[in-house]
Coordinates of N, CA and C in Angstrom, one line a residue:
E1 N -24.2 14.7 2.8 CA -25.1 15.5 3.5 C -25.0 15.3 5.0
H2 N -24.5 14.2 5.5 CA -24.5 13.9 6.9 C -23.3 14.6 7.6
P3 N -23.4 15.1 8.8 CA -22.3 15.7 9.5 C -21.2 14.7 10.0
F4 N -20.3 14.3 9.1 CA -19.3 13.3 9.5 C -18.3 13.9 10.4
F5 N -18.2 15.3 10.4 CA -17.1 16.0 11.2 C -17.7 16.8 12.3
A6 N -17.0 16.8 13.4 CA -17.5 17.6 14.6 C -17.5 19.1 14.3
L7 N -18.6 19.7 14.7 CA -18.7 21.2 14.6 C -18.2 21.9 15.8
T8 N -17.5 21.3 16.6 CA -16.9 21.9 17.8 C -15.4 21.5 17.9
T9 N -14.7 22.4 18.5 CA -13.2 22.1 18.7 C -13.0 21.3 20.0
Q10 N -14.1 21.1 20.8 CA -14.0 20.3 22.0 C -14.1 18.8 21.6
K11 N -13.4 18.0 22.4 CA -13.4 16.5 22.1 C -14.8 16.0 22.1
D12 N -15.1 15.3 21.0 CA -16.5 14.7 20.8 C -16.3 13.2 20.6
T13 N -16.8 12.4 21.5 CA -16.6 11.0 21.3 C -17.9 10.2 21.1
R14 N -18.9 11.0 20.7 CA -20.2 10.3 20.4 C -20.2 9.6 19.1
V15 N -20.8 8.4 19.1 CA -21.0 7.6 17.9 C -22.2 8.1 17.2
R16 N -22.1 8.3 15.8 CA -23.2 8.8 15.0 C -23.6 7.7 14.1
R17 N -24.9 7.6 13.8 CA -25.4 6.6 12.9 C -26.5 7.3 12.1
Y18 N -26.3 7.2 10.8 CA -27.3 7.8 9.8 C -27.8 6.8 8.9
Q19 N -29.1 6.9 8.6 CA -29.7 6.0 7.7 C -30.6 6.7 6.7
N20 N -30.6 6.4 5.5 CA -31.4 7.0 4.4 C -31.8 5.8 3.5
G21 N -33.0 5.3 3.7 CA -33.4 4.1 2.9 C -32.5 2.9 3.3
D22 N -31.9 2.3 2.3 CA -31.0 1.2 2.6 C -29.6 1.6 2.9
N23 N -29.3 2.9 2.8 CA -27.9 3.3 3.0 C -27.7 3.7 4.5
I24 N -26.6 3.1 5.1 CA -26.3 3.4 6.5 C -24.9 3.8 6.6
V25 N -24.6 4.8 7.4 CA -23.3 5.3 7.7 C -23.2 5.4 9.3
E26 N -22.2 4.7 9.8 CA -21.9 4.9 11.2 C -20.5 5.5 11.4
V27 N -20.4 6.5 12.2 CA -19.1 7.2 12.4 C -18.7 7.0 13.9
V28 N -17.5 6.4 14.1 CA -17.1 6.1 15.4 C -15.8 6.9 15.7
P29 N -15.8 7.8 16.6 CA -14.6 8.6 16.9 C -13.6 7.7 17.7
S30 N -12.3 8.2 17.7 CA -11.3 7.5 18.6 C -11.3 8.2 19.9
V31 N -10.4 7.7 20.8 CA -10.3 8.4 22.1 C -9.8 9.8 22.0
K32 N -9.2 10.2 20.9 CA -8.8 11.6 20.6 C -10.0 12.4 20.2
G33 N -11.1 11.8 19.9 CA -12.3 12.6 19.5 C -12.6 12.4 18.0
L34 N -13.7 12.9 17.6 CA -14.2 12.9 16.2 C -13.4 13.9 15.4
A35 N -13.0 13.6 14.2 CA -12.3 14.5 13.3 C -13.3 15.8 13.2
T36 N -12.6 16.9 13.2 CA -13.4 18.2 13.2 C -13.6 18.7 11.7
I37 N -14.4 19.7 11.6 CA -14.6 20.3 10.3 C -13.4 21.0 9.8
F38 N -12.5 21.4 10.8 CA -11.3 22.0 10.4 C -10.2 21.0 10.0
D39 N -10.3 19.8 10.6 CA -9.4 18.7 10.2 C -9.7 18.3 8.7
K40 N -11.0 18.5 8.3 CA -11.4 18.2 7.0 C -10.6 19.0 5.9
D41 N -10.1 20.1 6.3 CA -9.3 20.9 5.4 C -8.1 20.1 4.8
I42 N -7.6 19.2 5.6 CA -6.5 18.4 5.0 C -7.0 17.5 3.9
L43 N -8.2 16.9 4.1 CA -8.8 16.1 3.1 C -9.1 16.9 1.8
I44 N -9.7 18.1 2.1 CA -10.1 18.9 0.9 C -8.8 19.3 0.1
F45 N -7.8 19.6 0.8 CA -6.5 20.0 0.2 C -6.0 18.8 -0.6
C46 N -6.0 17.6 -0.1 CA -5.4 16.5 -0.8 C -6.3 16.1 -2.0
V47 N -7.6 16.1 -1.8 CA -8.5 15.8 -2.9 C -8.3 16.9 -4.0
S48 N -8.2 18.1 -3.7 CA -8.0 19.2 -4.6 C -6.7 19.0 -5.4
Q49 N -5.6 18.6 -4.7 CA -4.4 18.3 -5.4 C -4.5 17.2 -6.4
L50 N -5.2 16.1 -6.0 CA -5.4 15.0 -6.9 C -6.3 15.3 -8.1
M51 N -7.4 16.0 -7.8 CA -8.3 16.4 -8.9 C -7.6 17.3 -9.9
H52 N -6.7 18.2 -9.4 CA -6.0 19.1 -10.3 C -5.1 18.3 -11.2
R53 N -4.4 17.3 -10.7 CA -3.5 16.4 -11.5 C -4.4 15.6 -12.5
K54 N -5.5 15.1 -12.0 CA -6.3 14.2 -12.8 C -6.9 15.0 -14.0
N55 N -7.3 16.3 -13.7 CA -7.8 17.1 -14.8 C -6.8 17.5 -15.8
R56 N -5.5 17.5 -15.5 CA -4.4 17.7 -16.4 C -4.0 16.5 -17.1
G57 N -4.6 15.3 -16.8 CA -4.3 14.1 -17.5 C -3.1 13.3 -16.9
E58 N -2.7 13.8 -15.7 CA -1.6 13.1 -15.0 C -2.1 11.9 -14.2
K59 N -1.2 11.0 -14.0 CA -1.5 9.8 -13.2 C -1.7 10.2 -11.7
I60 N -2.6 9.6 -11.0 CA -2.8 9.9 -9.6 C -2.8 8.7 -8.8
G61 N -2.5 8.8 -7.5 CA -2.4 7.7 -6.6 C -2.9 8.1 -5.3
K62 N -2.9 7.2 -4.3 CA -3.5 7.4 -3.0 C -2.6 8.3 -2.1
R63 N -1.3 8.4 -2.5 CA -0.3 9.1 -1.7 C -0.2 10.5 -2.2
V64 N -0.3 11.5 -1.3 CA -0.2 12.9 -1.6 C 0.8 13.5 -0.7
R65 N 1.9 14.1 -1.3 CA 2.9 14.8 -0.5 C 2.9 16.3 -0.7
F66 N 3.0 17.1 0.3 CA 2.9 18.5 0.2 C 3.7 19.1 1.4
S67 N 4.0 20.4 1.3 CA 4.6 21.1 2.4 C 3.5 21.5 3.4
A68 N 3.8 21.5 4.6 CA 2.9 22.0 5.6 C 2.5 23.4 5.4
R69 N 3.5 24.2 5.0 CA 3.3 25.6 4.8 C 2.3 25.9 3.7
E70 N 2.5 25.1 2.6 CA 1.5 25.2 1.5 C 0.1 24.9 2.0
L71 N -0.1 23.9 2.8 CA -1.4 23.6 3.3 C -1.9 24.7 4.2
M72 N -1.1 25.2 5.0 CA -1.5 26.3 5.9 C -1.9 27.5 5.2
I73 N -1.2 27.9 4.2 CA -1.5 29.1 3.4 C -2.8 28.9 2.6
T74 N -2.9 27.7 1.9 CA -4.1 27.4 1.1 C -5.3 27.4 2.0
T75 N -5.2 26.9 3.2 CA -6.4 26.8 4.0 C -6.6 27.9 5.0
N76 N -5.9 29.1 4.7 CA -6.0 30.3 5.4 C -5.7 30.2 6.9
R77 N -4.6 29.5 7.2 CA -4.1 29.3 8.6 C -2.8 30.1 8.8
K78 N -2.5 30.3 10.1 CA -1.2 30.9 10.4 C -0.2 29.8 10.2
T79 N 1.1 30.2 10.1 CA 2.2 29.3 10.0 C 3.1 29.2 11.2
G80 N 2.6 29.5 12.3 CA 3.4 29.5 13.6 C 3.5 28.1 14.1
G81 N 4.3 27.9 15.2 CA 4.5 26.7 15.8 C 3.3 25.9 16.3
V82 N 2.4 26.6 17.0 CA 1.2 25.9 17.5 C 0.3 25.3 16.4
E83 N 0.4 25.9 15.2 CA -0.4 25.4 14.1 C 0.1 24.0 13.6
Y84 N 1.4 23.9 13.7 CA 2.0 22.6 13.3 C 1.6 21.5 14.4
Q85 N 1.5 21.9 15.6 CA 1.0 20.9 16.6 C -0.4 20.5 16.4
R86 N -1.2 21.5 16.0 CA -2.6 21.3 15.7 C -2.8 20.3 14.4
L87 N -1.8 20.5 13.5 CA -1.8 19.6 12.3 C -1.6 18.2 12.7
E88 N -0.7 17.9 13.6 CA -0.4 16.6 14.1 C -1.7 16.0 14.8
Q89 N -2.3 16.8 15.6 CA -3.6 16.4 16.2 C -4.7 16.1 15.2
A90 N -4.7 16.9 14.2 CA -5.7 16.7 13.1 C -5.5 15.3 12.4
F91 N -4.2 15.0 12.1 CA -3.9 13.7 11.5 C -4.4 12.6 12.4
Q92 N -4.2 12.7 13.7 CA -4.6 11.7 14.7 C -6.1 11.5 14.7
R93 N -6.8 12.6 14.6 CA -8.3 12.5 14.6 C -8.8 11.9 13.3
L94 N -8.2 12.3 12.2 CA -8.6 11.8 10.9 C -8.4 10.3 10.8
M95 N -7.2 9.9 11.2 CA -6.9 8.4 11.2 C -7.8 7.6 12.2
G96 N -8.1 8.3 13.4 CA -8.8 7.6 14.4 C -10.3 7.5 14.2
T97 N -10.9 8.4 13.5 CA -12.3 8.4 13.2 C -12.6 7.3 12.2
T98 N -13.4 6.3 12.5 CA -13.7 5.2 11.6 C -15.1 5.3 11.1
F99 N -15.3 4.8 9.9 CA -16.7 4.7 9.3 C -17.0 3.3 8.9
Q100 N -18.3 3.0 9.0 CA -18.9 1.8 8.5 C -20.0 2.2 7.6
T101 N -19.9 1.8 6.3 CA -21.0 2.2 5.4 C -21.1 1.2 4.3
D102 N -22.3 1.2 3.7 CA -22.5 0.4 2.5 C -22.9 1.4 1.3
I103 N -22.6 2.6 1.4 CA -22.9 3.6 0.4 C -22.1 3.3 -0.9
Q104 N -22.7 3.4 -2.0 CA -22.0 3.1 -3.2 C -21.1 4.3 -3.6
T105 N -19.8 4.0 -4.0 CA -18.9 5.0 -4.5 C -18.2 4.3 -5.7
G106 N -18.0 5.1 -6.8 CA -17.4 4.6 -8.0 C -18.0 3.3 -8.5
N107 N -19.3 3.2 -8.6 CA -20.0 2.1 -9.1 C -19.7 0.8 -8.3
K108 N -19.4 0.9 -7.0 CA -19.1 -0.3 -6.2 C -19.8 -0.1 -4.9
R109 N -20.5 -1.1 -4.5 CA -21.2 -1.1 -3.2 C -20.7 -2.3 -2.4
E110 N -20.3 -1.9 -1.1 CA -19.8 -2.9 -0.2 C -19.9 -2.4 1.2
T111 N -20.1 -3.3 2.2 CA -20.0 -2.8 3.5 C -18.5 -2.8 3.9
R112 N -18.1 -1.6 4.4 CA -16.7 -1.4 4.6 C -16.5 -0.6 5.9
F113 N -15.4 -0.9 6.6 CA -14.9 -0.2 7.7 C -13.6 0.5 7.3
F114 N -13.5 1.8 7.6 CA -12.3 2.5 7.1 C -12.2 3.8 7.8
S115 N -11.0 4.4 7.7 CA -10.8 5.8 8.1 C -10.6 6.5 6.8
L116 N -10.8 7.8 6.8 CA -10.6 8.6 5.6 C -9.2 8.7 5.1
I117 N -8.2 8.6 6.0 CA -6.9 8.5 5.6 C -6.3 7.2 6.2
E118 N -5.4 6.5 5.4 CA -4.8 5.3 5.9 C -3.6 5.7 6.8
S119 N -2.9 6.8 6.4 CA -1.8 7.3 7.2 C -1.5 8.7 6.9
G120 N -0.8 9.4 7.8 CA -0.4 10.7 7.6 C 1.0 10.9 8.3
S121 N 1.9 11.6 7.7 CA 3.2 11.7 8.3 C 3.9 13.1 7.9
G122 N 5.0 13.3 8.4 CA 5.8 14.5 8.0 C 6.6 15.0 9.2
F123 N 6.7 14.4 10.3 CA 7.5 14.9 11.4 C 8.9 14.3 11.4
V124 N 9.9 15.1 11.1 CA 11.2 14.6 11.1 C 12.1 15.2 12.1
M125 N 13.2 14.6 12.6 CA 14.0 15.0 13.7 C 15.1 16.0 13.1
K126 N 15.2 17.1 13.8 CA 16.3 18.0 13.5 C 17.6 17.5 14.2
G127 N 18.7 18.0 13.8 CA 20.0 17.5 14.4 C 20.1 17.7 15.9
E128 N 19.6 18.8 16.5 CA 19.7 19.1 17.9 C 18.7 18.4 18.7
G129 N 17.8 17.5 18.2 CA 16.9 16.7 19.0 C 15.5 17.3 19.1
T130 N 15.2 18.4 18.4 CA 13.8 18.9 18.4 C 13.1 18.5 17.2
W131 N 11.8 18.4 17.3 CA 11.0 18.0 16.1 C 10.7 19.2 15.2
R132 N 10.7 19.0 13.9 CA 10.4 20.0 13.0 C 9.6 19.3 11.8
L133 N 8.5 20.0 11.4 CA 7.7 19.5 10.3 C 8.3 19.8 9.0
D134 N 8.8 18.8 8.3 CA 9.5 19.0 7.0 C 8.4 19.0 5.8
Y135 N 7.7 18.0 5.8 CA 6.6 17.8 4.8 C 5.5 17.0 5.3
C136 N 4.4 17.0 4.7 CA 3.3 16.1 5.0 C 3.1 15.1 3.9
E137 N 2.7 13.9 4.3 CA 2.3 12.9 3.3 C 1.1 12.2 3.9
V138 N 0.1 12.1 3.0 CA -1.2 11.5 3.4 C -1.4 10.4 2.4
I139 N -1.9 9.2 2.9 CA -2.3 8.2 2.1 C -3.8 8.1 2.3
L140 N -4.6 8.3 1.2 CA -6.0 8.3 1.3 C -6.6 6.9 1.3
S141 N -7.8 6.8 1.8 CA -8.4 5.4 1.8 C -9.0 5.1 0.4
D142 N -9.2 3.8 0.2 CA -9.7 3.4 -1.1 C -11.1 4.0 -1.3
W143 N -11.9 4.2 -0.3 CA -13.2 4.8 -0.4 C -13.1 6.2 -1.0
V144 N -12.2 7.0 -0.4 CA -12.0 8.4 -0.9 C -11.5 8.3 -2.3
M145 N -10.6 7.5 -2.6 CA -10.0 7.4 -4.0 C -11.1 7.0 -5.0
R146 N -12.0 6.1 -4.7 CA -13.0 5.8 -5.6 C -13.9 7.0 -5.9
A147 N -14.2 7.8 -4.9 CA -14.9 9.0 -5.2 C -14.2 10.0 -6.1
I148 N -12.9 10.1 -5.9 CA -12.0 10.9 -6.8 C -12.0 10.4 -8.2
E149 N -11.8 9.1 -8.4 CA -11.7 8.4 -9.7 C -13.0 8.5 -10.4
G150 N -14.1 8.4 -9.6 CA -15.4 8.5 -10.2 C -16.0 9.9 -10.4
D151 N -15.1 10.9 -10.2 CA -15.6 12.3 -10.3 C -16.8 12.6 -9.5
E152 N -16.8 12.0 -8.2 CA -17.9 12.2 -7.3 C -17.6 13.2 -6.2
V153 N -16.8 14.2 -6.6 CA -16.4 15.3 -5.7 C -16.9 16.6 -6.3
V154 N -17.2 17.6 -5.5 CA -17.6 18.9 -6.0 C -16.5 19.9 -5.7
T155 N -16.4 21.0 -6.5 CA -15.5 22.0 -6.2 C -16.0 22.9 -5.2
I156 N -15.1 23.6 -4.5 CA -15.5 24.6 -3.5 C -14.7 25.9 -3.7
S157 N -15.2 26.9 -3.3 CA -14.5 28.2 -3.4 C -13.4 28.3 -2.4
N158 N -12.3 29.0 -2.8 CA -11.2 29.2 -1.8 C -11.7 30.0 -0.6
D159 N -12.8 30.8 -0.8 CA -13.3 31.5 0.3 C -13.9 30.7 1.5
Y160 N -14.1 29.4 1.2 CA -14.5 28.4 2.2 C -13.6 28.5 3.4
F161 N -12.3 28.6 3.1 CA -11.3 28.5 4.2 C -11.3 29.8 5.0
R162 N -11.9 30.8 4.5 CA -12.0 32.1 5.3 C -13.2 32.0 6.3
L163 N -14.0 31.0 6.2 CA -15.1 30.9 7.2 C -14.5 30.3 8.5
R164 N -14.6 31.0 9.5 CA -14.0 30.7 10.8 C -14.9 29.9 11.7
R165 N -16.2 30.0 11.5 CA -17.1 29.3 12.4 C -17.5 28.0 11.8
P166 N -17.5 26.9 12.6 CA -17.9 25.6 12.1 C -19.3 25.5 11.4
L167 N -20.3 26.2 12.0 CA -21.6 26.2 11.5 C -21.6 26.9 10.1
E168 N -20.9 27.9 9.9 CA -20.8 28.6 8.6 C -20.3 27.7 7.6
R169 N -19.3 26.9 7.9 CA -18.7 25.9 7.0 C -19.7 24.8 6.6
R170 N -20.4 24.4 7.7 CA -21.4 23.3 7.4 C -22.5 23.8 6.5
L171 N -23.0 25.0 6.8 CA -24.0 25.5 5.9 C -23.6 25.7 4.5
Y172 N -22.3 26.2 4.3 CA -21.7 26.3 3.0 C -21.8 24.9 2.3
E173 N -21.3 23.9 3.0 CA -21.2 22.5 2.4 C -22.6 22.0 2.0
I174 N -23.6 22.2 2.8 CA -24.9 21.8 2.4 C -25.5 22.6 1.2
G175 N -25.3 23.9 1.3 CA -25.7 24.7 0.1 C -25.0 24.3 -1.1
R176 N -23.6 24.1 -1.1 CA -22.9 23.7 -2.3 C -23.3 22.4 -2.8
K177 N -23.6 21.4 -2.0 CA -24.0 20.1 -2.4 C -25.3 20.2 -3.2
H178 N -26.2 21.0 -2.7 CA -27.6 21.1 -3.4 C -27.6 22.1 -4.5
C179 N -26.6 22.9 -4.7 CA -26.6 23.8 -5.8 C -25.8 23.3 -6.9

């Protein structure tokens, strides 16, 4: 329910602290800024991939590999050059934004400091010396994996990615959580 992601595309470096009873969450952005609600698309995509595999009875792990084009199409983005640069920036913000919490996930409660992704990659060198995005690979944090393994995630409509305004997305998320 808390807004862990920035609702602006402007760099936001404010620390956020939320408390509900005994549960506390502190969100600390990096110098690159807080991860945005559009950066969250990467997480949603990865979690969706893992939940799909899990629901088919396949083994899942923290590492998710996918094509950047597949991500862009699924999340209703253009597939031009600037979008790939934005993807790299999104990885940086997702890795740089850190959380401290003691909220229980997967029947486990602990005070933990973490980022939502442990790493993200996919930039490989072409022969002529220019960068080209070949594939993306994300390693999710243990905290996110416990939520997946404990079935503590909700489904969302593909139409979510058609929402272009950050506030529209946030309102959808709140409504979806409570419905």
